[in-house]
PDB file of C-alpha atoms and ligand atoms in Angstrom:
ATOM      1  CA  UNK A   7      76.334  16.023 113.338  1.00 52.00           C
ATOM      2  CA  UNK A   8      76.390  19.472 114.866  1.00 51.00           C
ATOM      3  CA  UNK A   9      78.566  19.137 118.362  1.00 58.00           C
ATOM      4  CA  UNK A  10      78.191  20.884 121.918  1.00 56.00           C
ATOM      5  CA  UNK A  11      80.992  23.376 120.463  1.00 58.00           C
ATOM      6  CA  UNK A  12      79.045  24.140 117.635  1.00 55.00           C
ATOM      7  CA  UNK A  13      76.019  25.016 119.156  1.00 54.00           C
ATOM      8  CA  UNK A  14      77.166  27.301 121.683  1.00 53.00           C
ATOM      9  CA  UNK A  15      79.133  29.425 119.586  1.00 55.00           C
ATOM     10  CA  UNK A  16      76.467  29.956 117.267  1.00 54.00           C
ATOM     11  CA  UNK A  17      74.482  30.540 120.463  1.00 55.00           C
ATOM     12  CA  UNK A  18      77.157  33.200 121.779  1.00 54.00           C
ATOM     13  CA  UNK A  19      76.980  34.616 117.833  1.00 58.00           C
ATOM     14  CA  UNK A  20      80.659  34.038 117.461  1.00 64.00           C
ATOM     15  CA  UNK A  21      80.627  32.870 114.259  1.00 78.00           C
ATOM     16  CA  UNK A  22      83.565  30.623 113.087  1.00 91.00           C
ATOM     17  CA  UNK A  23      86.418  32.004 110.809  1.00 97.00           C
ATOM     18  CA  UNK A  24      85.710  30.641 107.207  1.00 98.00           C
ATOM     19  CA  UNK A  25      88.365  29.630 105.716  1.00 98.00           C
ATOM     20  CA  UNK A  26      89.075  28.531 101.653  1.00 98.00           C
ATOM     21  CA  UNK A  27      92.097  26.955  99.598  1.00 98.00           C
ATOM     22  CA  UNK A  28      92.114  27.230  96.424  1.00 99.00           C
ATOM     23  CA  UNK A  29      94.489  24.772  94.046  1.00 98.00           C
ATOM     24  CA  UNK A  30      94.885  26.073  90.450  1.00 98.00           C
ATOM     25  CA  UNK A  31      95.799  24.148  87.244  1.00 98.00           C
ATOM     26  CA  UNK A  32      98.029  20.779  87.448  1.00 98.00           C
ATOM     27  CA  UNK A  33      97.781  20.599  91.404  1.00 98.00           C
ATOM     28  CA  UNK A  34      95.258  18.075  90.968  1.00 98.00           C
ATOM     29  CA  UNK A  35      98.902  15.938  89.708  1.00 97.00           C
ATOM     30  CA  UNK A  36     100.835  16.541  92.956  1.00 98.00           C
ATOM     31  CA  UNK A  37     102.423  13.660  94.069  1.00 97.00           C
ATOM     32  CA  UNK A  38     103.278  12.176  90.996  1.00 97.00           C
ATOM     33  CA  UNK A  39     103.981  15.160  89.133  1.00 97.00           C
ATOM     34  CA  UNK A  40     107.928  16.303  88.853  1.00 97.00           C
ATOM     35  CA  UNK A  41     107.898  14.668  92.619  1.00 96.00           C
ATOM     36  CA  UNK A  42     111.720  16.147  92.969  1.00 96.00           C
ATOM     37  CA  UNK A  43     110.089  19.436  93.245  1.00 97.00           C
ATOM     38  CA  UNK A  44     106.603  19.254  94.241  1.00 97.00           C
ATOM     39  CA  UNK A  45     107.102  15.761  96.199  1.00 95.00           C
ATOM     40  CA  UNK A  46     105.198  12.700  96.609  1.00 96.00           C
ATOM     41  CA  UNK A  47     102.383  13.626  98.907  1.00 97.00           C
ATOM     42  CA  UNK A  48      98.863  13.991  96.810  1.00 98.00           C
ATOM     43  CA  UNK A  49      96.553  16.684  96.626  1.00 98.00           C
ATOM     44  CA  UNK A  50      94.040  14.624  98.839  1.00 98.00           C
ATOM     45  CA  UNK A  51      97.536  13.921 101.635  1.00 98.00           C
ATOM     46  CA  UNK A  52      98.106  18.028 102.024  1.00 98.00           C
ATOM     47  CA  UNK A  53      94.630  18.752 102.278  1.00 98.00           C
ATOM     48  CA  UNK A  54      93.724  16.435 105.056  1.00 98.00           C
ATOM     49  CA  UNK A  55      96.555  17.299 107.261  1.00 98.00           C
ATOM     50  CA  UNK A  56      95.508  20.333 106.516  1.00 98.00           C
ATOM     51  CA  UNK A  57      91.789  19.826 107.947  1.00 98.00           C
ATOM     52  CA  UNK A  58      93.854  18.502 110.977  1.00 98.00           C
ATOM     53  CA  UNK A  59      95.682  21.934 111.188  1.00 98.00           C
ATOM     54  CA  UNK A  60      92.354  23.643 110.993  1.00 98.00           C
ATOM     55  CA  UNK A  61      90.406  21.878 113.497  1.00 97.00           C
ATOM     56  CA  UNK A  62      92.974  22.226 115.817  1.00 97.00           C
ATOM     57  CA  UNK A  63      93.210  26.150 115.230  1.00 97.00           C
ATOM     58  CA  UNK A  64      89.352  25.999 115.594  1.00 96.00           C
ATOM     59  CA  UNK A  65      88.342  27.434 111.893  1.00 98.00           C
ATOM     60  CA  UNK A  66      86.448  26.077 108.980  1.00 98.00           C
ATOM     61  CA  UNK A  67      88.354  25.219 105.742  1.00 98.00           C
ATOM     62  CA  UNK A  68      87.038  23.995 102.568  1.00 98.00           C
ATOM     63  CA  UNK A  69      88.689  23.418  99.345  1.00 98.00           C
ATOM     64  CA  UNK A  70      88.801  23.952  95.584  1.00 98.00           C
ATOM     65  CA  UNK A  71      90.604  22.925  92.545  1.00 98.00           C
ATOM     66  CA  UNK A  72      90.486  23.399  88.792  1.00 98.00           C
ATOM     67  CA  UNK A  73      92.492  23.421  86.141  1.00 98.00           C
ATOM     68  CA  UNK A  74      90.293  26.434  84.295  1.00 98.00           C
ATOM     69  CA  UNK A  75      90.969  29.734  85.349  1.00 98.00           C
ATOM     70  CA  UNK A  76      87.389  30.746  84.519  1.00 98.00           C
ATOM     71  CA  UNK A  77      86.099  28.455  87.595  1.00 98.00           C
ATOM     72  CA  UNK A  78      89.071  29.620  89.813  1.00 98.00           C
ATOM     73  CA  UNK A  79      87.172  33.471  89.332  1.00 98.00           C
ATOM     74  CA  UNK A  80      83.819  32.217  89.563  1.00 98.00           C
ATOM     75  CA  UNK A  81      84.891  30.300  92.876  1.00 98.00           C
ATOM     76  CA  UNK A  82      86.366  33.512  94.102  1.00 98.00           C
ATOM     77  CA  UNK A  83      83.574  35.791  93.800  1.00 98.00           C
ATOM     78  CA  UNK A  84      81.252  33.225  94.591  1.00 98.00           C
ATOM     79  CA  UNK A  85      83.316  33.262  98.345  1.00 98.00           C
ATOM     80  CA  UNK A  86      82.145  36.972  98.553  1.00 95.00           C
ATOM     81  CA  UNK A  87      80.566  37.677 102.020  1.00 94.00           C
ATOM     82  CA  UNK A  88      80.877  34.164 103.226  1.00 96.00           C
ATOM     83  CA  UNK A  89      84.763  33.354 103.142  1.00 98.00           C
ATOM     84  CA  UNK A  90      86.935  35.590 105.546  1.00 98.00           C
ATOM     85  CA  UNK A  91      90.635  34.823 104.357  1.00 98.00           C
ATOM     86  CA  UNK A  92      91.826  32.443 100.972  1.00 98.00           C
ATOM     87  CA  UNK A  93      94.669  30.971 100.653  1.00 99.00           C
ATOM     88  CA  UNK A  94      95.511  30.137  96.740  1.00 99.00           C
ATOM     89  CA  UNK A  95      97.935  28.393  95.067  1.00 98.00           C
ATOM     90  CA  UNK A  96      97.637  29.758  91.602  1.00 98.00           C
ATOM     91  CA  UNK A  97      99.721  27.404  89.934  1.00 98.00           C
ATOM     92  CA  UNK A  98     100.879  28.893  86.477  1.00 98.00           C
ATOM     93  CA  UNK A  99      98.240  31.504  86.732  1.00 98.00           C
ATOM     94  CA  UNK A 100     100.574  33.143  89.267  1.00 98.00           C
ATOM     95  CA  UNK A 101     102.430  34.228  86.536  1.00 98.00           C
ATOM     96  CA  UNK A 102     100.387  35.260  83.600  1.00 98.00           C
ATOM     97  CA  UNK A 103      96.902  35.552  84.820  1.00 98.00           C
ATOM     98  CA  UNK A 104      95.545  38.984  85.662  1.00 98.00           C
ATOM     99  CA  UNK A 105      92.296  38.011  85.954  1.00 98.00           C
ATOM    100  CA  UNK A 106      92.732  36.226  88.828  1.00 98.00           C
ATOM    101  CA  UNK A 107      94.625  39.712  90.446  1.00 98.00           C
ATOM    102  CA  UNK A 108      91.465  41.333  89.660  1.00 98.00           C
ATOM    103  CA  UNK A 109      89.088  38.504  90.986  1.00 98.00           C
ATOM    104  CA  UNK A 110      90.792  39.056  94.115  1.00 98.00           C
ATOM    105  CA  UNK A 111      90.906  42.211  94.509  1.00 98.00           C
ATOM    106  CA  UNK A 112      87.238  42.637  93.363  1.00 98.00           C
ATOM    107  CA  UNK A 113      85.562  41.098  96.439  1.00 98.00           C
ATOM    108  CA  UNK A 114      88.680  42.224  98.645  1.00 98.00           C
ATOM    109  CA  UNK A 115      88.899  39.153 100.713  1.00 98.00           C
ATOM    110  CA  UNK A 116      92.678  38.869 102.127  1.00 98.00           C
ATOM    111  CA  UNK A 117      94.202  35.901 100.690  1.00 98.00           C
ATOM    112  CA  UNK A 118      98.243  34.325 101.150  1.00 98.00           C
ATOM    113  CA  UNK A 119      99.792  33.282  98.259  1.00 98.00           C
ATOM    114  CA  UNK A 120     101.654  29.705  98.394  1.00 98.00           C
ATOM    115  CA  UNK A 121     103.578  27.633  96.800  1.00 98.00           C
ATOM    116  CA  UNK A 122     105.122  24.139  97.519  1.00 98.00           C
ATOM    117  CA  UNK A 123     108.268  25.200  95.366  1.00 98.00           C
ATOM    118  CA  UNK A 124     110.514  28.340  95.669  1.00 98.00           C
ATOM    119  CA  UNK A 125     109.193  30.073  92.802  1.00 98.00           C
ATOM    120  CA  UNK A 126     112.440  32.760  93.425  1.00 98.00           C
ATOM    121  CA  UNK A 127     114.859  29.880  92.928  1.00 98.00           C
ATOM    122  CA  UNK A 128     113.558  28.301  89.894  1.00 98.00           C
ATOM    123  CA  UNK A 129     113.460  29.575  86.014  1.00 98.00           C
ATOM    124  CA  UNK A 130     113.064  33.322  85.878  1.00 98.00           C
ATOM    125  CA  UNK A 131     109.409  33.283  84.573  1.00 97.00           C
ATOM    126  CA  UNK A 132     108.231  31.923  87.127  1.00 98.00           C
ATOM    127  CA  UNK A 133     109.723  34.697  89.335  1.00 98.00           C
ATOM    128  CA  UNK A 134     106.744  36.931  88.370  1.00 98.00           C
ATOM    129  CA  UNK A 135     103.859  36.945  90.384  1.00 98.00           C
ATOM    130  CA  UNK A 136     100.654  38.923  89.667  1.00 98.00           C
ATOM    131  CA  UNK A 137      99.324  38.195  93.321  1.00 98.00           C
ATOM    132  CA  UNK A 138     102.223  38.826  95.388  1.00 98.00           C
ATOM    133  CA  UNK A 139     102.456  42.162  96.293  1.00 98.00           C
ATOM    134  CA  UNK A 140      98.518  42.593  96.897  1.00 98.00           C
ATOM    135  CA  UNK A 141      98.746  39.544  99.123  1.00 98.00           C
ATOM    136  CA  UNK A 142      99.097  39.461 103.003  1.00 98.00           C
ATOM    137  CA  UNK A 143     101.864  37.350 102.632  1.00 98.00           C
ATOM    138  CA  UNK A 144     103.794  34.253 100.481  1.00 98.00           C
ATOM    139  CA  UNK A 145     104.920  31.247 101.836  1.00 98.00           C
ATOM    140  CA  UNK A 146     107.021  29.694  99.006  1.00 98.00           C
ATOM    141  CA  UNK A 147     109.633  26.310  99.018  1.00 98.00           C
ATOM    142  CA  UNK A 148     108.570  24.686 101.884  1.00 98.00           C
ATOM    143  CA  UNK A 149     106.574  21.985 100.216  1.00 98.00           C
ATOM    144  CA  UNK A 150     103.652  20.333 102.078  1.00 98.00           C
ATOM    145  CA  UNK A 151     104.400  22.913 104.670  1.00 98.00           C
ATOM    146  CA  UNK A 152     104.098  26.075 103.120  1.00 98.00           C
ATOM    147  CA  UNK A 153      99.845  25.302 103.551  1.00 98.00           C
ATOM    148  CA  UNK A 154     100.198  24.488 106.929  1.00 98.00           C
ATOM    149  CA  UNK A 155     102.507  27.895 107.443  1.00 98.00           C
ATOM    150  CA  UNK A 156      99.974  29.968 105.085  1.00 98.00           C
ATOM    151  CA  UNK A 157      97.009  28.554 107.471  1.00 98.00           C
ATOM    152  CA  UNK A 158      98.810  29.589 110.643  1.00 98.00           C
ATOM    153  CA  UNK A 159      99.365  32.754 109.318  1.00 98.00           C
ATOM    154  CA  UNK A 160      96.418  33.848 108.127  1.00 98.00           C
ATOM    155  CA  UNK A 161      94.398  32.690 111.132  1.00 98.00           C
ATOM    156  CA  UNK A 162      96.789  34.637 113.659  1.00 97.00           C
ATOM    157  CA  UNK A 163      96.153  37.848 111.298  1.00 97.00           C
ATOM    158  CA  UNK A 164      92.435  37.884 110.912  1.00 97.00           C
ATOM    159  CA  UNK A 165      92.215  36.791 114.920  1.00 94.00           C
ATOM    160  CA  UNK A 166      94.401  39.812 115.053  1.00 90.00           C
ATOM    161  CA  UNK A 167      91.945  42.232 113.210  1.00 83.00           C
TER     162      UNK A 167
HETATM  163  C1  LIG B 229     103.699  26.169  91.917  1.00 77.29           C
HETATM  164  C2  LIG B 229     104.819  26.908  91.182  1.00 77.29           C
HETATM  165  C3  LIG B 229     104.365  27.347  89.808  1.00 77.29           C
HETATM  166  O1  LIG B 229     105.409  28.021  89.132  1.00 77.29           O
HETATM  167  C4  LIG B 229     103.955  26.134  88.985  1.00 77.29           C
HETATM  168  O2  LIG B 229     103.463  26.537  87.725  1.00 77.29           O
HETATM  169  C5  LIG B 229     102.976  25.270  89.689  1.00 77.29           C
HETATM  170  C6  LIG B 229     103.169  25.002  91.100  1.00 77.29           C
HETATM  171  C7  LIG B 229     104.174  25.617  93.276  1.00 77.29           C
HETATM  172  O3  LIG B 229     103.323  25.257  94.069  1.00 77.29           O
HETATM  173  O4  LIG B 229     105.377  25.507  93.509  1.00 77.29           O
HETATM  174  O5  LIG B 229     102.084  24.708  89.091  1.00 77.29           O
HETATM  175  O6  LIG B 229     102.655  27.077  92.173  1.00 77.29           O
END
């Protein structure tokens, strides 16, 4: 159901921020994968503490995840002209996939790279990134909390501009 708050803003023509996550390959496991570094909240946990975050904050967030790197690009440039700021946790793709650089750069939405681990402090492939330094920022290592820290971030910034 629409509410009161709902209405009038559209009425005022403020629109709401739009917000998107996007979850690449094996985050779909989270909570019982390798739960000494990723930990033993799920996919589903993160995501609606998350919603939490974003009502509070007063934005829209919706979510996607795939394993296929071809629907992770199709999601992204399907988000042109409707989404105003992505977050993405690339999973692997971080380091390997620049196709998903591209993707993001194509429809030049700003997006914040995270990750629950601390992709610096683990083996050295995974210290490449193909996103990082076109992103607006990186929250990295702080598990669960690096969403809620990309969310805050990126909201504050595109209030900002
Ligand atoms: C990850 C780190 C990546 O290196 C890894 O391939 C993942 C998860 C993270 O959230 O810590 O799948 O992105």
């Amino acid at each position: 159901m629409v509410g009161v708050d709902t209405i009038i803003k559209d009425f005022q023509f403020e629109r709401y921020m739009n917000l998107l996550l996007i979850n690449g390959p094996n985050l779909n496991l989270v909570g019982k994968r390798e739960p000494s570094i990723y930990g033993s909240q799920t996919l589903d946990d993160i995501q609606d503490e998350l919603l939490n975050l974003a009502n509070e904050l007063d934005v829209r967030l919706q979510f996607f995840q795939s394993n296929s790197e071809s629907e992770m690009i199709n999601c992204i440039h399907k988000s042109d002209g409707s989404i105003d700021g992505i977050l993405i946790n690339a999973g692997a793709y971080t380091h390997t996939s620049i196709a998903l650089r591209d993707a993001l750069l194509g429809v030049a939405i700003p997006f914040v790279e995270v990750h629950l681990s601390n992709i610096y402090s683990r083996e050295k492939f995974r210290h490449k990134s193909f996103l990082s330094d076109k992103a607006l920022g990186l929250v990295s290592g702080f598990g669960p909390i690096s969403y809620q820290l990309a969310l805050q971030g990126i909201v504050s910034y595109l209030k900002r501009v």
